[in-house]
């Protein structure tokens, strides 16, 4: 069965066609990032207006590139929350209109749960998406979950202050680098010595929670008195401390939940150093770790379509009263 996915939670407008919850036939993404640059952050009004202007074209492209027509679509999955309200409403209204006019079943999807599902897209060997720990690290969230199944999710830990990607973005700003900071820090860190400066993430009362605002401030004070040429060492040492914390807590969560399956998702999951170190740690600890393809780490509609199918097959669905209230409270 073909599922059409629609994702408009932040500055992207994305549409995808996914077959049977896994095979991605197309995934189109149009970003309004260019228009927010001069403001130093996403302006919700600009994002939702651009989404309104582009959504029809993006959906058309995704159908065309998948070589299917709307009449072939058996389900529409759409991001319902969390995200920018005006942006979410564009996707929701569009999805409802198509669902109603063509009588196609509709399902509203939680954006974070979709990030978790991204690890199961386009995989050669099919892996059961049940009984695993998920680490979601993005610009807005840092969470550890236990997924019994996608309709039985337990929140194990979350950030107490900044999100992990946000910390990368803020440290990049401190170092005079561009937004988004994650990919640039990763690149510069390759030339630096990760053991040069002893940065450390702050402790938290609950061992599975995270805190990144302390390390960001430590970088700020260090950077103020840095000598020229040290920027790559600062980036490498910061990145290493953050990655070590993500790994330690993920391994602890797997131990507590007695599972050997770990899935990582969200923008920061594109980080090569994290992928490399976590894969090594997994081998030593007898864990199986699943990363999404890099193109599915950032916001995209394929993960929404994939999870939509999974939940629909389990009997879930939405009607036209679907709205963006956040009942899950992640
Ligand atoms: O999941 P995402 O596309 O959007 C949100 O839902 O937030 O994540 C974007 C975040 C940004 O903070 C960006 O700096 C970070 O992911 N990011 C990275 C890398 N690529 C993106 N952080 C570290 N290393 C990367 N390679
Ligand atoms: Zn996201």
GROMACS .gro file of C-alpha atoms and ligand atoms in nm, residues 111 115 137-140 165-166 168-169 180-183 186 266-268 270-272 297-299, ligand 1:
model
   50
  111UNK     CA    1   0.682   1.441   1.493
  115UNK     CA    2   1.197   1.069   1.397
  137UNK     CA    3   1.857   1.437   1.926
  138UNK     CA    4   1.740   1.737   1.723
  139UNK     CA    5   1.738   2.115   1.730
  140UNK     CA    6   1.432   2.118   1.955
  165UNK     CA    7   2.128   2.039   1.840
  166UNK     CA    8   2.055   2.378   1.996
  168UNK     CA    9   2.571   2.275   1.870
  169UNK     CA   10   2.402   2.582   1.714
  180UNK     CA   11   2.292   2.545   1.159
  181UNK     CA   12   2.600   2.483   1.371
  182UNK     CA   13   2.602   2.102   1.392
  183UNK     CA   14   2.743   2.020   1.047
  186UNK     CA   15   3.153   1.843   1.291
  266UNK     CA   16   1.692   1.358   1.468
  267UNK     CA   17   1.930   1.607   1.303
  268UNK     CA   18   2.226   1.533   1.535
  270UNK     CA   19   2.369   1.277   1.105
  271UNK     CA   20   2.693   1.343   1.300
  272UNK     CA   21   2.963   1.104   1.175
  297UNK     CA   22   1.787   1.243   0.997
  298UNK     CA   23   1.655   1.594   0.927
  299UNK     CA   24   1.283   1.673   0.912
  331LIG     O1   25   1.574   1.717   1.335
  331LIG     P1   26   1.615   1.850   1.282
  331LIG     O2   27   1.632   1.862   1.132
  331LIG     O3   28   1.513   1.961   1.319
  331LIG     C1   29   1.445   1.965   1.440
  331LIG     O4   30   1.337   1.900   1.449
  331LIG     O5   31   1.500   2.034   1.528
  331LIG     O6   32   1.752   1.891   1.357
  331LIG     C2   33   1.823   2.010   1.334
  331LIG     C3   34   1.940   2.017   1.432
  331LIG     C4   35   2.018   2.149   1.430
  331LIG     O7   36   2.032   2.195   1.562
  331LIG     C5   37   2.153   2.111   1.369
  331LIG     O8   38   2.262   2.191   1.414
  331LIG     C6   39   2.168   1.967   1.414
  331LIG     O9   40   2.037   1.912   1.405
  331LIG     N1   41   2.260   1.892   1.325
  331LIG     C7   42   2.377   1.839   1.365
  331LIG     C8   43   2.436   1.781   1.250
  331LIG     N2   44   2.351   1.800   1.144
  331LIG     C9   45   2.243   1.868   1.193
  331LIG     N3   46   2.436   1.837   1.486
  331LIG    C10   47   2.557   1.775   1.494
  331LIG     N4   48   2.622   1.720   1.389
  331LIG    C11   49   2.565   1.720   1.264
  331LIG     N5   50   2.628   1.665   1.161
   0.00000   0.00000   0.00000
